[in-house]
XYZ file of C-alpha atoms in Angstrom:
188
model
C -137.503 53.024 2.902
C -134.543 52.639 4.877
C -132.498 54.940 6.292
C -129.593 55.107 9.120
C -128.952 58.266 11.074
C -124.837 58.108 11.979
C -122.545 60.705 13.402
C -118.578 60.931 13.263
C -116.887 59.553 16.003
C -112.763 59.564 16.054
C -113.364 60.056 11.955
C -115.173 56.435 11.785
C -118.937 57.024 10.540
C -121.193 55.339 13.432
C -124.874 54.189 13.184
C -126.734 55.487 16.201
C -130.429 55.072 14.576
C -132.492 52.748 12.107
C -135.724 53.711 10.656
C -137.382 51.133 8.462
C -140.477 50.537 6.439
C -142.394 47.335 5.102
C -146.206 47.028 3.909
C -146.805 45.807 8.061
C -145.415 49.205 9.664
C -142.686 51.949 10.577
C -140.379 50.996 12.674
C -137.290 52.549 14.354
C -134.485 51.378 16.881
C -131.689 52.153 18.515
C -128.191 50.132 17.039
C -127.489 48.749 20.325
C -126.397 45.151 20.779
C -126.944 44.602 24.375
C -130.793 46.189 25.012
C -131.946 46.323 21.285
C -134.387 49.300 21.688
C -137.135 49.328 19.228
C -140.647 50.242 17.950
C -143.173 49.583 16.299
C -146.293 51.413 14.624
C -148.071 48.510 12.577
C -150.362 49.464 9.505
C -153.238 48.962 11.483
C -152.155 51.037 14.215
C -150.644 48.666 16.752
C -147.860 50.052 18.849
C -145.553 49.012 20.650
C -141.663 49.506 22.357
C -139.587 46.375 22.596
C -135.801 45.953 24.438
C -133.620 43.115 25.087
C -132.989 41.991 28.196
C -130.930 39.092 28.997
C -131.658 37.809 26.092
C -135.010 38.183 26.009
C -137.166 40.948 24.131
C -139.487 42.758 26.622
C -142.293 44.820 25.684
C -142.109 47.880 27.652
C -145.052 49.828 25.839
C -148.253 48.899 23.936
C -151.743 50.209 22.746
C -153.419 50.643 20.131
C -153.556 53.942 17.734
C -154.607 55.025 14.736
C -154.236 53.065 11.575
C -151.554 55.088 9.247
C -153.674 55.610 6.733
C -156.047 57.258 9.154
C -153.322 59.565 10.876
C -154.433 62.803 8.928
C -152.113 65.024 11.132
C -148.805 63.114 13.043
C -148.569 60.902 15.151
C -145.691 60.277 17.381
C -143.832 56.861 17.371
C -140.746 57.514 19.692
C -138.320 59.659 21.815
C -135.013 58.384 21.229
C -131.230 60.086 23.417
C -128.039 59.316 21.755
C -125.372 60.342 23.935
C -121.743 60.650 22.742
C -119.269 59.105 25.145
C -116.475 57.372 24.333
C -117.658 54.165 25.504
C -120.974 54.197 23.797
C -119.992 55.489 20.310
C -116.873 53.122 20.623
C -119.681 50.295 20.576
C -121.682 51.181 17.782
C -121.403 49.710 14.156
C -119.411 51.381 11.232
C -121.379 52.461 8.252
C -120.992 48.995 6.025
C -120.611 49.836 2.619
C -122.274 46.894 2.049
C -125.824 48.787 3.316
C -129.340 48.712 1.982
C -130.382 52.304 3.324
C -132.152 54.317 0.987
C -130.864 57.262 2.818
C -128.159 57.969 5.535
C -128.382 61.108 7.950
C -124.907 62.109 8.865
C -124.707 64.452 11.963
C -121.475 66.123 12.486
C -119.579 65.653 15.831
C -119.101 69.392 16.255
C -122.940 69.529 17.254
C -121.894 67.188 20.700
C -119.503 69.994 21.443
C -121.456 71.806 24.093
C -123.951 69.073 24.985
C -123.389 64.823 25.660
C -126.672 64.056 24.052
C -128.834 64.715 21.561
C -132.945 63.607 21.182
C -134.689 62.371 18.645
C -138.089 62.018 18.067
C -139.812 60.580 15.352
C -143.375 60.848 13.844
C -145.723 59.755 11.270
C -146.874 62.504 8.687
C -149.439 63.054 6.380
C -147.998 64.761 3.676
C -150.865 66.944 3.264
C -150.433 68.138 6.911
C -146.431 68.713 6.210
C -146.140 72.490 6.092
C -148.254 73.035 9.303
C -145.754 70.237 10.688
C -142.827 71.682 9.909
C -144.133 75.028 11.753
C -144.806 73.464 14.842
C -142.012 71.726 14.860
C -139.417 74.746 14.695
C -141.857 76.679 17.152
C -141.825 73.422 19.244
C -137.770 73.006 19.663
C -136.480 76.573 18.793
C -136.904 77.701 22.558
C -135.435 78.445 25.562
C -134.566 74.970 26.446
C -134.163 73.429 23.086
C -132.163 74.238 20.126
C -133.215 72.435 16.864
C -130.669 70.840 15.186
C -131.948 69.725 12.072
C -135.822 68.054 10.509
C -135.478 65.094 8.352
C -138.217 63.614 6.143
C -138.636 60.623 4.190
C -141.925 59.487 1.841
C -143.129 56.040 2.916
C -142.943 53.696 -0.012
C -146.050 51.812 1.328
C -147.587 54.233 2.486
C -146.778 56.949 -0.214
C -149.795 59.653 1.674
C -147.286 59.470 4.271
C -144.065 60.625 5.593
C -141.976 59.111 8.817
C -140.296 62.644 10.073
C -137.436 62.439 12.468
C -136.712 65.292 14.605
C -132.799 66.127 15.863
C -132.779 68.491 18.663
C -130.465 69.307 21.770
C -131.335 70.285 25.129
C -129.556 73.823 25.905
C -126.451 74.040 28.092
C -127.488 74.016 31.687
C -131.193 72.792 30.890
C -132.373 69.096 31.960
C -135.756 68.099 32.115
C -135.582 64.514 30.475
C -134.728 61.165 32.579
C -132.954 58.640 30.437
C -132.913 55.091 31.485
C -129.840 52.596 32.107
C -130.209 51.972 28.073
C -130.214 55.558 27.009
C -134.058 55.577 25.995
C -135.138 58.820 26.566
C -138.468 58.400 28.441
C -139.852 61.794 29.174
C-alpha cells in the first residue's frame, strides 16, 4: 500500500503526505525536502518520529507499543499540519505520473478557504473495530472547534486484519489550540 494525499495549488496537483506499507511497518511523512518529517510504527511495535536537520536525521520520539497484529482497537501513529501558503505549497512536488501509489487522496483547495491549515492524523485499525472507529471519529472532530473534513481508509497488504486510517480535519475559524513547530509538525 501506497498512497499520497495532494491538494490543488495554482491548478498544479501537490503532494503534501506519504503513507507507506512494507512487511517491517506503516509509515507516514511529510513531502518536505528540508526537515523530512517521518514515522514509523514497526511490525513489532517500535515507534518512532524522525526529521532532518542539517543533514542529519534526528529522532525526536520513540517507545515502544503494541505489535500491529496485537492492536485490536487503533492506535495512533501521528498528528500531521499542512498549511497552505504560497511559499510552502510552491515547494512541494507535483504528482509524477510516473508514481507507484496505490491510491492518491486529492483535497480540493476550496477547503483552505476559511482556514491556513489543515490536520491530519493517522491511525492503525483493526478492521473488526472499524465501525466503532468511524463513530468516534465523527463524534471526535464534528465539534465546536473542529470540522471534519473527510476519513480515509486503506487495507494493509501485510497486514490484511488491519487498516492505516487517516483523518482530515480543520480547526474552526477563530479556534487555536495546537502549537506547530518551525517544520509545520503539529505537536499537540
Amino acid at each position: 500500500m501506497r498512497v499520497s494525499i495532494c491538494t490543488d495549488h495554482k491548478s498544479i496537483v501537490r503532494q503534501i503526505v506519504w503513507l507507506n506499507e512494507s512487511r517491517s511497518g506503516v509509515y507516514v511523512g511529510m513531502y518536505d525536502e528540508r526537515a523530512n518529517p517521518h514515522t514509523s510504527y514497526h511490525a513489532d511495535g517500535r515507534h518512532h518520529v524522525k526529521i532532518t536537520q542539517q543533514r542529519k536525521e534526528l529522532v525526536i520520539f520513540e517507545e515502544q507499543r503494541k505489535p500491529i497484529t496485537s492492536i485490536s482497537g487503533n492506535e495512533s501513529i501521528i498528528t500531521h499540519g499542512a498549511f497552505y501558503t504560497d511559499e510552502i505549497m510552491d515547494r512541494l512536488p507535483q504528482l509524477d505520473s510516473k508514481r507507484k501509489e496505490t491510491a492518491i487522496v486529492l483535497i480540493g483547495a476550496s477547503i483552505f478557504r476559511h482556514v491556513e491549515a489543515l490536520a491530519m492524523n493517522t491511525f492503525i485499525v483493526n478492521r473488526k473495530y472499524e465501525r466503532q472507529f468511524l463513530g468516534a471519529m465523527y463524534a471526535d472532530y464534528e465539534t465546536d472547534h473542529h470540522e471534519l473534513v473527510t476519513m480515509n481508509s486503506f487495507t494493509l497488504e501485510h497486514f490484511p486484519s488491519h487498516e492505516l486510517s487517516v483523518v482530515l480535519y480543520r480547526v474552526r475559524p477563530g479556534e487555536s489550540n495546537m502549537t506547530y513547530n518551525f517544520s509545520g509538525i503539529c505537536l499537540g
